[in-house]
Amino acid sequence: MTDNNPKPPPDTPDSDDFCNQWPFELSEYLQFDDNQWMHDDIPSFSSENVSNQVHQPSNVREFERDESYFEGSSSRETGGRENRQVVRERFAFKTISEIEVLDDGYRWRKYGKKMVKNNPNPRNYYRCSVDGCSVKKRVERDKDDPRCVITTYEGNHTHPSSS
DNA sequence: CGGCTTTGACCTGCGC
DNA sequence: GCGCAGGTCAAAGCCG
């Protein structure tokens, strides 16, 4: 599962290198504002706005990030079980893909699955399977476009990718 | 046998 | 206070 990618993803999506290293093409960039997905310079989140930029099944269509948000101020993100003021980075993107779990060079262990409101597709929760690494990701299909997979990463890896 | 997935239960915060 | 929604836990089962 981890040997299909030519390059591992970076730990931080903070530079042009991020777009160059990620194993799929980034075409949209968005930002988080607390729990809201803010669309910087993008009129709406609909896939039609970016569909003309998609050329391959695995292309990333939209990309978002949220730097330095505080777990303690967003208890929904932790199930309300943690109050530590831990700074994490969160970013998300939408891809067109048959498979839900993109091979990003890391090993992930599924720890939860949940039906969410206003979406007939379940949301899957994954955690990095490397000891000491607390990176998580959520994966769900877009309710408006089942071909699209929305992946949300949370935190930074404390180790190199396994590929 | 170890690692992973599945799945129901549990916990917490928020809105009414 | 209650119900809902989202996130996590953990036991059980599966698979290589």
CSV table of C-alpha atoms (C1' of nucleotides) in Angstrom, one decimal:
chain,number,residue,atom,x,y,z
A,1,MET,CA,0.0,0.0,0.0
A,2,THR,CA,2.9,2.3,0.6
A,3,ASP,CA,5.0,1.6,-2.5
A,4,ASN,CA,2.9,3.1,-5.2
A,5,ASN,CA,4.0,6.7,-4.8
A,6,PRO,CA,7.1,8.2,-6.3
A,7,LYS,CA,7.5,10.7,-3.6
A,8,PRO,CA,6.4,11.0,0.0
A,9,PRO,CA,4.3,14.0,1.1
A,10,PRO,CA,5.9,16.8,3.2
A,11,ASP,CA,5.2,17.4,6.8
A,12,THR,CA,4.0,20.9,6.2
A,13,PRO,CA,2.1,22.3,3.2
A,14,ASP,CA,3.7,25.7,3.5
A,15,SER,CA,5.7,26.2,0.4
A,16,ASP,CA,5.9,25.5,-3.3
A,17,ASP,CA,7.8,22.4,-2.3
A,18,PHE,CA,4.6,21.0,-0.8
A,19,CYS,CA,2.8,21.2,-4.2
A,20,ASN,CA,5.9,19.7,-5.9
A,21,GLN,CA,6.3,16.8,-3.4
A,22,TRP,CA,2.7,15.8,-3.0
A,23,PRO,CA,1.9,12.8,-5.2
A,24,PHE,CA,-1.0,14.6,-6.8
A,25,GLU,CA,-1.6,17.9,-8.4
A,26,LEU,CA,-2.9,20.7,-6.2
A,27,SER,CA,-5.2,23.0,-8.1
A,28,GLU,CA,-7.0,24.9,-5.4
A,29,TYR,CA,-6.0,26.5,-2.2
A,30,LEU,CA,-8.3,27.3,0.7
A,31,GLN,CA,-8.0,28.3,4.3
A,32,PHE,CA,-9.7,27.3,7.5
A,33,ASP,CA,-11.2,29.8,9.9
A,34,ASP,CA,-11.8,27.9,13.1
A,35,ASN,CA,-14.2,25.2,12.1
A,36,GLN,CA,-15.3,26.8,8.9
A,37,TRP,CA,-13.8,26.2,5.5
A,38,MET,CA,-12.9,29.5,4.1
A,39,HIS,CA,-12.5,29.9,0.4
A,40,ASP,CA,-9.8,32.3,-0.3
A,41,ASP,CA,-10.4,33.9,-3.7
A,42,ILE,CA,-12.8,31.1,-4.6
A,43,PRO,CA,-16.4,32.1,-5.1
A,44,SER,CA,-17.8,28.8,-4.0
A,45,PHE,CA,-16.9,25.3,-3.0
A,46,SER,CA,-18.8,23.6,-5.8
A,47,SER,CA,-16.9,21.2,-8.0
A,48,GLU,CA,-18.0,23.0,-11.1
A,49,ASN,CA,-15.7,25.8,-10.4
A,50,VAL,CA,-12.6,23.7,-10.6
A,51,SER,CA,-13.7,20.9,-12.8
A,52,ASN,CA,-12.0,22.3,-15.8
A,53,GLN,CA,-8.7,22.0,-14.0
A,54,VAL,CA,-9.0,18.3,-13.4
A,55,HIS,CA,-7.2,16.0,-15.9
A,56,GLN,CA,-6.5,12.8,-13.9
A,57,PRO,CA,-8.5,10.6,-11.6
A,58,SER,CA,-6.3,11.4,-8.6
A,59,ASN,CA,-5.9,15.1,-9.1
A,60,VAL,CA,-6.4,17.3,-6.1
A,61,ARG,CA,-9.1,19.7,-6.8
A,62,GLU,CA,-9.3,21.9,-3.7
A,63,PHE,CA,-6.9,22.4,-0.9
A,64,GLU,CA,-7.3,24.0,2.5
A,65,ARG,CA,-5.3,24.5,5.5
A,66,ASP,CA,-5.5,25.7,9.0
A,67,GLU,CA,-2.3,26.6,10.8
A,68,SER,CA,-1.8,26.9,14.5
A,69,TYR,CA,-5.3,26.2,15.7
A,70,PHE,CA,-5.7,25.2,19.3
A,71,GLU,CA,-7.2,21.9,20.3
A,72,GLY,CA,-8.4,23.3,23.6
A,73,SER,CA,-10.5,25.9,21.8
A,74,SER,CA,-12.0,23.4,19.4
A,75,SER,CA,-13.1,20.5,21.5
A,76,ARG,CA,-15.2,19.0,18.7
A,77,GLU,CA,-11.9,18.1,17.1
A,78,THR,CA,-11.0,15.9,20.0
A,79,GLY,CA,-14.3,14.6,21.1
A,80,GLY,CA,-14.0,16.9,24.1
A,81,ARG,CA,-11.5,14.6,25.8
A,82,GLU,CA,-8.5,16.9,25.6
A,83,ASN,CA,-8.0,20.3,26.9
A,84,ARG,CA,-4.3,20.7,26.2
A,85,GLN,CA,-3.3,23.8,24.2
A,86,VAL,CA,-1.6,21.9,21.5
A,87,VAL,CA,-0.8,23.7,18.3
A,88,ARG,CA,-1.5,21.5,15.3
A,89,GLU,CA,-1.8,22.1,11.7
A,90,ARG,CA,-4.8,21.0,9.7
A,91,PHE,CA,-5.3,21.1,6.0
A,92,ALA,CA,-7.7,19.5,3.6
A,93,PHE,CA,-8.2,18.9,0.0
A,94,LYS,CA,-10.7,17.3,-2.4
A,95,THR,CA,-9.7,14.8,-5.0
A,96,ILE,CA,-11.4,12.9,-7.7
A,97,SER,CA,-10.6,9.3,-6.9
A,98,GLU,CA,-12.2,5.8,-7.0
A,99,ILE,CA,-10.4,4.9,-3.8
A,100,GLU,CA,-11.0,6.8,-0.6
A,101,VAL,CA,-7.6,6.4,1.0
A,102,LEU,CA,-4.9,8.1,-1.0
A,103,ASP,CA,-1.5,6.5,-0.8
A,104,ASP,CA,0.5,9.3,0.7
A,105,GLY,CA,3.5,7.3,1.8
A,106,TYR,CA,2.4,6.9,5.4
A,107,ARG,CA,0.7,4.0,7.1
A,108,TRP,CA,-2.7,4.7,8.5
A,109,ARG,CA,-4.9,2.7,11.0
A,110,LYS,CA,-8.6,3.2,10.8
A,111,TYR,CA,-10.1,3.9,14.2
A,112,GLY,CA,-13.6,5.0,13.5
A,113,LYS,CA,-16.4,5.4,11.0
A,114,LYS,CA,-19.3,7.7,11.4
A,115,MET,CA,-22.3,8.7,9.4
A,116,VAL,CA,-22.5,12.5,9.3
A,117,LYS,CA,-25.4,14.8,8.9
A,118,ASN,CA,-26.3,16.0,5.4
A,119,ASN,CA,-24.0,13.4,3.8
A,120,PRO,CA,-25.2,9.9,2.8
A,121,ASN,CA,-21.6,8.8,2.8
A,122,PRO,CA,-19.8,7.8,6.0
A,123,ARG,CA,-16.8,9.6,7.3
A,124,ASN,CA,-13.7,7.5,8.1
A,125,TYR,CA,-11.2,8.3,10.8
A,126,TYR,CA,-7.6,7.3,10.4
A,127,ARG,CA,-4.5,7.7,12.7
A,128,CYS,CA,-0.9,7.3,11.7
A,129,SER,CA,0.1,3.8,12.8
A,130,VAL,CA,3.7,4.9,13.8
A,131,ASP,CA,4.3,5.0,17.5
A,132,GLY,CA,4.5,8.5,18.9
A,133,CYS,CA,3.0,10.1,15.8
A,134,SER,CA,-0.4,11.6,16.5
A,135,VAL,CA,-1.3,12.7,13.0
A,136,LYS,CA,-4.9,12.0,12.1
A,137,LYS,CA,-6.9,12.3,8.9
A,138,ARG,CA,-10.6,12.2,8.1
A,139,VAL,CA,-11.8,10.9,4.7
A,140,GLU,CA,-15.3,11.3,3.3
A,141,ARG,CA,-16.9,11.4,-0.1
A,142,ASP,CA,-18.4,14.6,-1.3
A,143,LYS,CA,-22.2,14.5,-0.9
A,144,ASP,CA,-22.6,16.6,-4.1
A,145,ASP,CA,-20.1,14.7,-6.1
A,146,PRO,CA,-19.5,11.1,-5.0
A,147,ARG,CA,-16.5,10.9,-7.3
A,148,CYS,CA,-14.8,13.4,-5.0
A,149,VAL,CA,-13.0,12.4,-1.8
A,150,ILE,CA,-12.4,15.0,0.8
A,151,THR,CA,-9.4,14.3,2.9
A,152,THR,CA,-8.5,16.3,6.0
A,153,TYR,CA,-5.1,16.0,7.6
A,154,GLU,CA,-4.5,17.1,11.2
A,155,GLY,CA,-1.0,17.5,12.7
A,156,ASN,CA,2.5,16.9,11.5
A,157,HIS,CA,4.3,13.6,11.2
A,158,THR,CA,7.2,13.2,13.5
A,159,HIS,CA,8.9,10.7,11.3
A,160,PRO,CA,9.7,10.1,7.6
A,161,SER,CA,7.2,8.5,5.4
A,162,SER,CA,7.3,4.7,5.3
A,163,SER,CA,7.7,4.5,1.6
B,1,DC,C1',0.5,-14.1,15.7
B,2,DG,C1',0.6,-9.4,14.8
B,3,DG,C1',-1.6,-5.7,12.6
B,4,DC,C1',-5.6,-4.0,10.8
B,5,DT,C1',-10.8,-3.2,10.1
B,6,DT,C1',-15.3,-3.2,11.8
B,7,DT,C1',-18.8,-1.5,14.7
B,8,DG,C1',-21.5,-0.3,18.7
B,9,DA,C1',-21.0,2.2,22.8
B,10,DC,C1',-19.4,6.1,25.1
B,11,DC,C1',-18.1,10.9,25.9
B,12,DT,C1',-18.5,15.9,25.3
B,13,DG,C1',-20.1,20.3,23.5
B,14,DC,C1',-23.8,22.9,21.6
B,15,DG,C1',-28.4,24.5,20.5
B,16,DC,C1',-33.0,24.7,21.8
C,1,DG,C1',-32.2,19.5,31.0
C,2,DC,C1',-32.5,17.0,26.8
C,3,DG,C1',-31.4,15.5,22.3
C,4,DC,C1',-28.3,15.7,18.6
C,5,DA,C1',-23.9,15.6,16.3
C,6,DG,C1',-19.1,14.7,16.0
C,7,DG,C1',-15.1,12.2,17.6
C,8,DT,C1',-12.9,8.4,20.0
C,9,DC,C1',-12.5,3.9,22.4
C,10,DA,C1',-12.1,-0.9,22.5
C,11,DA,C1',-13.6,-5.6,21.9
C,12,DA,C1',-14.1,-8.9,18.3
C,13,DG,C1',-13.1,-10.7,14.1
C,14,DC,C1',-10.4,-11.1,9.8
C,15,DC,C1',-6.3,-11.7,7.1
C,16,DG,C1',-1.5,-12.4,5.5
